[in-house]
Tab-separated table of C-alpha atoms in Angstrom:
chain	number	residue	atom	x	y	z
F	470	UNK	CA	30.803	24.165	-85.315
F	471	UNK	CA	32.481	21.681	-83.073
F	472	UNK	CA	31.413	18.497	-82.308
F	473	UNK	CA	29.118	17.591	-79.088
F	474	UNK	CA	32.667	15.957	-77.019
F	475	UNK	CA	33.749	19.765	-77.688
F	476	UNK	CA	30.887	21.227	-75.618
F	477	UNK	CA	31.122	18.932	-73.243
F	478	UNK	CA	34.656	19.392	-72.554
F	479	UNK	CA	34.079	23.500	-72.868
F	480	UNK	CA	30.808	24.113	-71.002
F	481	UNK	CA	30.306	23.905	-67.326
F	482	UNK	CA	28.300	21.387	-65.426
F	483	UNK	CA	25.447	23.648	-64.884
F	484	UNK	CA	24.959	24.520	-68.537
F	485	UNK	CA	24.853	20.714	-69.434
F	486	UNK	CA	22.168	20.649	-66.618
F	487	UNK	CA	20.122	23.491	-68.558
F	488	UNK	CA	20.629	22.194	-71.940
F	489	UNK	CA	19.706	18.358	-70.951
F	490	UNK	CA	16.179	17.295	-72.155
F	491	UNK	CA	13.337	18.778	-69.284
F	492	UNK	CA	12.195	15.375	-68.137
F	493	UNK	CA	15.855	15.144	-67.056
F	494	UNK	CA	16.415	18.371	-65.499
F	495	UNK	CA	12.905	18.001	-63.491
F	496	UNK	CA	14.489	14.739	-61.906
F	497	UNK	CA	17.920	15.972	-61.054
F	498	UNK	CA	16.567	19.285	-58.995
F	499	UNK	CA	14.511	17.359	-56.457
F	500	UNK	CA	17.848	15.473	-56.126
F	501	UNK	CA	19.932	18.680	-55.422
F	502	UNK	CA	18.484	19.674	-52.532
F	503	UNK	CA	16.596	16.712	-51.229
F	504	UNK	CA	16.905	17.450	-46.942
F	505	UNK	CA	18.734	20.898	-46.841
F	506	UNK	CA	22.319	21.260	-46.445
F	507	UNK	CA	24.296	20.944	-42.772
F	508	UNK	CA	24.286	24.537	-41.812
F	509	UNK	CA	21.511	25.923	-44.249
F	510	UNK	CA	19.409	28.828	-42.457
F	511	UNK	CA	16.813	27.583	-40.909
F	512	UNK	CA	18.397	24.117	-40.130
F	513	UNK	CA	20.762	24.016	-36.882
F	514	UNK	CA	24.274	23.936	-37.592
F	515	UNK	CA	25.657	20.309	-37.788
F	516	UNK	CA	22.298	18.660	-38.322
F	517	UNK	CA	20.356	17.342	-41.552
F	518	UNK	CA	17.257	19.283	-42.247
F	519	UNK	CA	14.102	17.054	-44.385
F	520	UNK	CA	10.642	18.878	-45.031
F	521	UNK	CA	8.170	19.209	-42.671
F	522	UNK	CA	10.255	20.701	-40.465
F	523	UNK	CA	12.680	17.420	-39.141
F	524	UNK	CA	16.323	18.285	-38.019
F	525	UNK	CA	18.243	15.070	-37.759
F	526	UNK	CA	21.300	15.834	-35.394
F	527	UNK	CA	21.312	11.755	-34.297
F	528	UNK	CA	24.762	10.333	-33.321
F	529	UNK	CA	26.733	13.706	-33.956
F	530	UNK	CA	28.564	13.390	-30.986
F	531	UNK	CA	27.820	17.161	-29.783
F	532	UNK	CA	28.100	17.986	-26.187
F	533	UNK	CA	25.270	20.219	-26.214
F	534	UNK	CA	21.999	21.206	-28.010
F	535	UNK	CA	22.733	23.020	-31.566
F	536	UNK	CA	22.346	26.610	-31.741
F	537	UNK	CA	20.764	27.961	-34.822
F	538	UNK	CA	16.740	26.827	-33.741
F	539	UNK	CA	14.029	28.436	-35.906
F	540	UNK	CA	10.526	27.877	-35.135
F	541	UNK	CA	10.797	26.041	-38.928
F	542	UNK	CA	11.217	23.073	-36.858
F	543	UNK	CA	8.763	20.898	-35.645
F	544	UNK	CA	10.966	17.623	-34.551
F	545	UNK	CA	14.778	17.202	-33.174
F	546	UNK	CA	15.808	14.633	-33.191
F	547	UNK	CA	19.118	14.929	-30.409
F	548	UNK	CA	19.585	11.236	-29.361
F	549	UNK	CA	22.726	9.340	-29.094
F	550	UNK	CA	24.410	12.609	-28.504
F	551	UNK	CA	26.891	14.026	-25.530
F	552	UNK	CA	24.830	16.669	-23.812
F	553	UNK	CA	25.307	15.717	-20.058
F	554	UNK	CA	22.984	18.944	-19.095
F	555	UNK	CA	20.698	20.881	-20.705
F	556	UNK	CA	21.180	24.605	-19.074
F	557	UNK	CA	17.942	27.580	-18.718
F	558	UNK	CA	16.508	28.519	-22.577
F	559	UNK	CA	18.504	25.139	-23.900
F	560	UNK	CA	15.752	25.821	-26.670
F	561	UNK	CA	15.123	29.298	-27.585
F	562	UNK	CA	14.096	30.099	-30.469
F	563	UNK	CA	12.767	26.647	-31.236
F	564	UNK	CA	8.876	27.529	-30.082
F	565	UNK	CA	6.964	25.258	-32.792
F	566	UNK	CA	8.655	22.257	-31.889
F	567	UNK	CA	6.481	19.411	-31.669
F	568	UNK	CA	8.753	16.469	-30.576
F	569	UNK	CA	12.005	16.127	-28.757
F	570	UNK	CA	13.851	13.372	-28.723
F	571	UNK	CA	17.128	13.092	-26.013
F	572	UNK	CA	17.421	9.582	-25.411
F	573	UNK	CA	20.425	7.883	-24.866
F	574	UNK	CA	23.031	11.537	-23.927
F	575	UNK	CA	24.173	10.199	-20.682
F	576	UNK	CA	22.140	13.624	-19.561
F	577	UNK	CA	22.341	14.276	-15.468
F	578	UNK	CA	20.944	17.499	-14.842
F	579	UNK	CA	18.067	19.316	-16.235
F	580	UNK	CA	17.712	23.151	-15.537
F	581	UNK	CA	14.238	23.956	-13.960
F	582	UNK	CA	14.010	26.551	-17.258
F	583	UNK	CA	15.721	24.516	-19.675
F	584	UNK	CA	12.141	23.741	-21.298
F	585	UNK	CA	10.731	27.402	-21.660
F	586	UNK	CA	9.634	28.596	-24.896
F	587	UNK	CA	8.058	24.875	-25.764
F	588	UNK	CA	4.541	25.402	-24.867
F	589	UNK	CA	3.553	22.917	-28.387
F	590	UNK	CA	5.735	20.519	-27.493
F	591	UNK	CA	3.832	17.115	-27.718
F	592	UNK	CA	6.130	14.592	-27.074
F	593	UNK	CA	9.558	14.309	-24.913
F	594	UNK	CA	12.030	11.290	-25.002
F	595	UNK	CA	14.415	11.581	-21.863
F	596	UNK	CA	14.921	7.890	-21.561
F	597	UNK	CA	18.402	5.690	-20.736
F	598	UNK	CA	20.234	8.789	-19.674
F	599	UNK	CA	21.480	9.647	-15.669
F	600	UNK	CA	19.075	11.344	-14.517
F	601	UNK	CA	18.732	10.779	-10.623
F	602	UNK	CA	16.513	13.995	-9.775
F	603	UNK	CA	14.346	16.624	-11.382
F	604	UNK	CA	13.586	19.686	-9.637
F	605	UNK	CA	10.616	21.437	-9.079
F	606	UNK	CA	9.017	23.360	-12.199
F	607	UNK	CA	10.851	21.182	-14.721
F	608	UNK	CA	7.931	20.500	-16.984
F	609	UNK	CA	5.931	22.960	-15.951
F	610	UNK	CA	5.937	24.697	-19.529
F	611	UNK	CA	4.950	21.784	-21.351
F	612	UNK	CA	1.568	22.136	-20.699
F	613	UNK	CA	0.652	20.375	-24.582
F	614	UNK	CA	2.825	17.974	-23.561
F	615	UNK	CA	0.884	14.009	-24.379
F	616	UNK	CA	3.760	11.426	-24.319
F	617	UNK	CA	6.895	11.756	-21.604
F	618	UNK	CA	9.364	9.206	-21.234
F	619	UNK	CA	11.800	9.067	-18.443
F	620	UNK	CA	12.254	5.367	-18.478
F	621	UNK	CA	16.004	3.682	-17.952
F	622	UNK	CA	16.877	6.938	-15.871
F	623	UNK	CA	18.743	6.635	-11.916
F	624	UNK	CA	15.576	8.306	-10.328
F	625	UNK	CA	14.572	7.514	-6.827
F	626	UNK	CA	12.001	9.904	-6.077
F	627	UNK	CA	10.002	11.970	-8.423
F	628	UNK	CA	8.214	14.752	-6.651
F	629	UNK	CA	4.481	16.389	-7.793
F	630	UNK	CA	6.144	19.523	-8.413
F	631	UNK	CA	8.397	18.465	-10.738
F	632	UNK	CA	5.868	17.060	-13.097
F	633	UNK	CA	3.292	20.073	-11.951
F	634	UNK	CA	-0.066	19.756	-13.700
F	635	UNK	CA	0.056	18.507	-17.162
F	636	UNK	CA	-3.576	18.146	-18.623
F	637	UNK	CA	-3.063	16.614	-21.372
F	638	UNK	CA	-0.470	13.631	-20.923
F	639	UNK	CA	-2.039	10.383	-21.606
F	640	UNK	CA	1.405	8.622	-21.570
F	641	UNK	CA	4.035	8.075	-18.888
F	642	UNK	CA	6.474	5.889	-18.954
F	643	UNK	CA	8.927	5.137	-15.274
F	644	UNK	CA	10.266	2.017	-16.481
F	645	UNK	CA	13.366	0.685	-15.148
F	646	UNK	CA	14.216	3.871	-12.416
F	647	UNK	CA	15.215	3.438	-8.860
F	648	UNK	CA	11.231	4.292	-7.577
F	649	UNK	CA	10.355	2.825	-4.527
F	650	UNK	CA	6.690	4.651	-4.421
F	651	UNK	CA	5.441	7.432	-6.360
F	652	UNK	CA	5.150	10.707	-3.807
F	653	UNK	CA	1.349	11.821	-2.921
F	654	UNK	CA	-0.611	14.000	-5.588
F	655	UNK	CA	2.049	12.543	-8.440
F	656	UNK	CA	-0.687	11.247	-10.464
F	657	UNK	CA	-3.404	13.664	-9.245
F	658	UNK	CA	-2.028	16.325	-11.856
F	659	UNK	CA	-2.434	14.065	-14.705
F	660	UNK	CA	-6.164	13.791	-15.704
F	661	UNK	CA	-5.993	12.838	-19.031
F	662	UNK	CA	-3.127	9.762	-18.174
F	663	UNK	CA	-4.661	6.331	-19.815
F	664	UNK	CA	-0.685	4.435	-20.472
F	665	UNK	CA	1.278	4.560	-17.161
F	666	UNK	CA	4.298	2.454	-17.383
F	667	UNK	CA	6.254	1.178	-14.392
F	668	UNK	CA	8.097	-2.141	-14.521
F	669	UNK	CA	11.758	-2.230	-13.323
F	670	UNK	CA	10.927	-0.195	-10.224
F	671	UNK	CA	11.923	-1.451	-6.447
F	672	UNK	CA	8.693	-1.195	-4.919
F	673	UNK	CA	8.374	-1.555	-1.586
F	674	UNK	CA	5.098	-2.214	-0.144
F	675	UNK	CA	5.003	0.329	2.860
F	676	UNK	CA	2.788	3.006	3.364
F	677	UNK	CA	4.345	5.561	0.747
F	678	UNK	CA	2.885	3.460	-1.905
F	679	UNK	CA	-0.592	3.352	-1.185
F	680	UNK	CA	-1.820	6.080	-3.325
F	681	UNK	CA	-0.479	3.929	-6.027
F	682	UNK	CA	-1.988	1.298	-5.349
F	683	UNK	CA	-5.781	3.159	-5.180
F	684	UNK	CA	-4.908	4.746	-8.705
F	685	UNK	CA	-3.971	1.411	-10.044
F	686	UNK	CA	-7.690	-0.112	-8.445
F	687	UNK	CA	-9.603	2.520	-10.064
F	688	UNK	CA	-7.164	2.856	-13.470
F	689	UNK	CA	-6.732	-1.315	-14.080
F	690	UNK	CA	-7.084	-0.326	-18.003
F	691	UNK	CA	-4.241	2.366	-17.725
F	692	UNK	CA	-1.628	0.081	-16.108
F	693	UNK	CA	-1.301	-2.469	-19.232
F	694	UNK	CA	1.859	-4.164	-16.792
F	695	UNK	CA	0.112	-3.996	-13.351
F	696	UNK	CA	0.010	-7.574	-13.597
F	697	UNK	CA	3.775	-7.627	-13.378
F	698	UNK	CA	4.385	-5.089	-10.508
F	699	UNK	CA	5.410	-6.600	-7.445
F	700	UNK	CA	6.792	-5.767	-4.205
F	701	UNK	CA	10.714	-6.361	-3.687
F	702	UNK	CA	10.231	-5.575	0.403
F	703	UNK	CA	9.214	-5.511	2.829
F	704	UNK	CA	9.685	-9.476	3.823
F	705	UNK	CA	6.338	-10.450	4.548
F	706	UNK	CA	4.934	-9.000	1.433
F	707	UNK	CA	8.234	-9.282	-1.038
F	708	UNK	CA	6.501	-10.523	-4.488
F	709	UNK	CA	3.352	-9.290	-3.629
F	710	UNK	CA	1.332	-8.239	-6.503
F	711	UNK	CA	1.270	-4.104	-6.473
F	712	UNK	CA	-2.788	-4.577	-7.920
F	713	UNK	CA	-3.494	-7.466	-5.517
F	714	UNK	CA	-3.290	-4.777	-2.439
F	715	UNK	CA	-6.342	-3.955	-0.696
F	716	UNK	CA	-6.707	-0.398	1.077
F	717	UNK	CA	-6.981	-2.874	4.171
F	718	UNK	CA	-3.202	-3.699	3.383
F	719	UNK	CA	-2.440	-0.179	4.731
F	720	UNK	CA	-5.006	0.229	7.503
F	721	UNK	CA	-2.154	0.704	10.157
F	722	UNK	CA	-1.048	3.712	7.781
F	723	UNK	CA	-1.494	7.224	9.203
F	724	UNK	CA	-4.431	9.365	7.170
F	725	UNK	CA	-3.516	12.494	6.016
F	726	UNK	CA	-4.732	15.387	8.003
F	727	UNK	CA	-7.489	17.012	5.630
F	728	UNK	CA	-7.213	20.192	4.525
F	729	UNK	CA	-9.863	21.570	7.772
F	730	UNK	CA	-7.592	20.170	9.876
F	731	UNK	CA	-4.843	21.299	8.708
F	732	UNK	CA	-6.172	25.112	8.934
F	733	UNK	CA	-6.808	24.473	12.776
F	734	UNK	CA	-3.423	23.313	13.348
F	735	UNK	CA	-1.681	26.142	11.654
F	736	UNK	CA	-4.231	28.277	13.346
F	737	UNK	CA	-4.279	26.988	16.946
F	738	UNK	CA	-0.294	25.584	16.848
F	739	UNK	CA	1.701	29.176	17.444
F	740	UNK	CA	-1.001	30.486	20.159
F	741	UNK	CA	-0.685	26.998	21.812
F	742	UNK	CA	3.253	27.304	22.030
F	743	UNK	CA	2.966	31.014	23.447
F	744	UNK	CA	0.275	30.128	25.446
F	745	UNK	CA	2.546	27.005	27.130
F	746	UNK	CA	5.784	28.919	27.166
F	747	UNK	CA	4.425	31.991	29.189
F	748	UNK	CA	2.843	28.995	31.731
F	749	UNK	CA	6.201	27.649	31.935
F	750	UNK	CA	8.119	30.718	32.876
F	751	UNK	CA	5.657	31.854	35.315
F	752	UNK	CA	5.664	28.315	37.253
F	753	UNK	CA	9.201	28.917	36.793
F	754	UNK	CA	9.431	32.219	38.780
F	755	UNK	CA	6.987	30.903	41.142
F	756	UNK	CA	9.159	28.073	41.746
F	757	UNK	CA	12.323	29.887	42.185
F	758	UNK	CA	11.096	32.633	44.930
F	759	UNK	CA	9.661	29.899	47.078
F	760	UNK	CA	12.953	28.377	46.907
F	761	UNK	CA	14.828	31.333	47.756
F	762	UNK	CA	11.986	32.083	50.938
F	763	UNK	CA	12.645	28.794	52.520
F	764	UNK	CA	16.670	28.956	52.279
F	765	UNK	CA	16.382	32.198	53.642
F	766	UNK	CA	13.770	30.805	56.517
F	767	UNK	CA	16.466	27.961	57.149
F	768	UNK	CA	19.579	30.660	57.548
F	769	UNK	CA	17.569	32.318	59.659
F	770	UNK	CA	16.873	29.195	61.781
F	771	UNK	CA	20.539	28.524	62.115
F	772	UNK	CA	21.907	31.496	63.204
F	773	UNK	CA	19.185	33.733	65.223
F	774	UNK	CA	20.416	37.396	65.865
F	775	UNK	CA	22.163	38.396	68.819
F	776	UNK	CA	20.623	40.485	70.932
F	777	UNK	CA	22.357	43.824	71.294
F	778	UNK	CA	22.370	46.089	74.625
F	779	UNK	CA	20.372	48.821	74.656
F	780	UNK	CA	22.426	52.691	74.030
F	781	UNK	CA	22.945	54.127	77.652
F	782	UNK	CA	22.546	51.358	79.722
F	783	UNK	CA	25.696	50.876	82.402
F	784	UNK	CA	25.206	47.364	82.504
F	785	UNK	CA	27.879	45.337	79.749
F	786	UNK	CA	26.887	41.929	78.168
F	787	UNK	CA	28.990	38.890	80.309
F	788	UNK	CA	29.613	37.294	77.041
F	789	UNK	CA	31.338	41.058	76.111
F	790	UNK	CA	35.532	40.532	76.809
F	791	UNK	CA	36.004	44.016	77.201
F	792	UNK	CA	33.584	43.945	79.967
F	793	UNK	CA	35.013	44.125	84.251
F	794	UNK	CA	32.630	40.780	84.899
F	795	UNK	CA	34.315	39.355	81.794
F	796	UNK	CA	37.564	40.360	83.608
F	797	UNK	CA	36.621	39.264	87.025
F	798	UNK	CA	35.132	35.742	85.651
F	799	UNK	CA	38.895	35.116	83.929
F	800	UNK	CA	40.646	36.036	87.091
């Protein structure tokens, strides 16, 4: 029987594995497959998989979200990445996740379906990427959605529709955008909001940011840097504190038209155009004949109608040349 350097120089790794002591062989399995492998079946390709669900594709470089997404995962982890735009169904197959994390991609453009399928999702990290516009319907999907960062983005305007009505976000953070004023009915779609951040912004203290300001009156505990907010124009109120504005700041602002009113315009505006345009063409017409009767009366003024002589009568006009008194009066 040969000696135990013999087996070890004989026998493969594995069986030295099986024929170590079991406290030893417990301790190396765990360390054999600790994450999952790059590439393993339910991990996406080039990422690093950990229980619970995590896929770690951090700093990879890739231009573009990994395909291979099971509903095994619950958090992806994408930032410090390439992907410039994220195209419709960027995510299929990845309907459990929980969190999604895209910060720092240099991403510009954001399909209005590149969220569908994420109906769990809980939390979204867009932050310090390019974004300077997101169209309507973008997070409409999301409706689980609690925590959305866009801050360190290019945006200048952020319309209602693009957020649509998410019930349960209780955290928004706009820092550090191009906002001058958040658009009408932007917050209205967010009952459950109690963390709204917003330093970095240009705000200008002009009409368009008056429903702000009301939200920020009655939400002082949900604006933790309202404090800080203030107005970069116009002149007279440049530094102005944002939560210092009374509604009488903006009493010179037009109100919107209520929704009543608004019915009796779109009601009342189309019959009121007929009803003017059929006014002006018949003053029109009117106008127009009784200018064409008094040029005619003036013609007629100018040059009266000579007077013809009667058929059968011997006697001949004086004024005729063929005439013998025409004749007679030249000789």
């Amino acid at each position: 029987m040969g000696s135990p350097s013999f087996f070890s120089r004989r026998l493969p790794p594995l069986w030295l594995l099986l024929l170590s002591p079991w406290p030893v062989w417990t301790q190396a399995l765990p360390a054999a497959t600790p994450s999952g492998p790059p590439g393993a079946p339910d991990c996406p390709e080039a990422c690093v998989c950990a229980p619970g669900g995590q896929a770690n594709c951090s700093g990879r470089a890739l231009p573009a979200v990994p395909g291979g997404l099971r509903k095994s995962v619950r958090i992806l982890l994408l930032d410090h990445n390439r992907v410039r735009a994220l195209p419709p169904g960027a995510f299929v197959g990845a309907g459990a996740l929980l969190r999604l994390d895209l910060h720092e991609n240099g991403l510009r453009w954001v399909h209005a379906w590149a969220f569908w399928g994420l109906g769990a999702l809980q939390q979204l990290d867009l932050s310090a990427n390019q974004l300077e516009v997101l169209v309507p319907g973008t997070f409409v999907p999301l409706r689980a959605l609690r925590d959305l960062s866009l801050a360190g983005n290019r945006l200048a305007r952020l319309e209602p529709a693009a957020l649509g009505a998410l019930p349960l976000l209780r955290a928004l953070n706009l820092r550090d955008n191009e906002l001058p004023a958040l658009a009408r009915g932007l917050l209205a779609g967010l009952p459950a909001l109690d963390t709204l951040r917003l330093r970095g912004n240009p705000w200008a203290c002009g009409c368009a940011l008056r429903p702000l300001c009301a939200w920020l009156r009655r939400h002082p505990s949900s604006a933790p840097e309202a404090e800080t907010l203030l107005c970069v124009s116009p002149g007279r109120l440049t530094f102005s504190p944002l939560a210092a504005l009374p509604d009488a700041a903006f009493s010179r602002c037009a109100q919107p038209l209520a929704l009543r009113d608004l019915a009796v315009v779109y009601a009342l505006g189309p019959a009121s155009f007929l009803a003017s345009l059929a006014t002006c063409l018949g003053l029109g017409s009117l106008l127009t004949a009784c200018r064409a009767r008094r040029h005619r009366a003036a013609a007629a003024a100018r040059h009266p109608l000579k007077r013809l002589p009667e058929p059968g009568s011997g006697t001949a006009s004086p004024a005729d040349p063929g005439s013998p008194a025409a004749g007679t009066a030249q000789a």
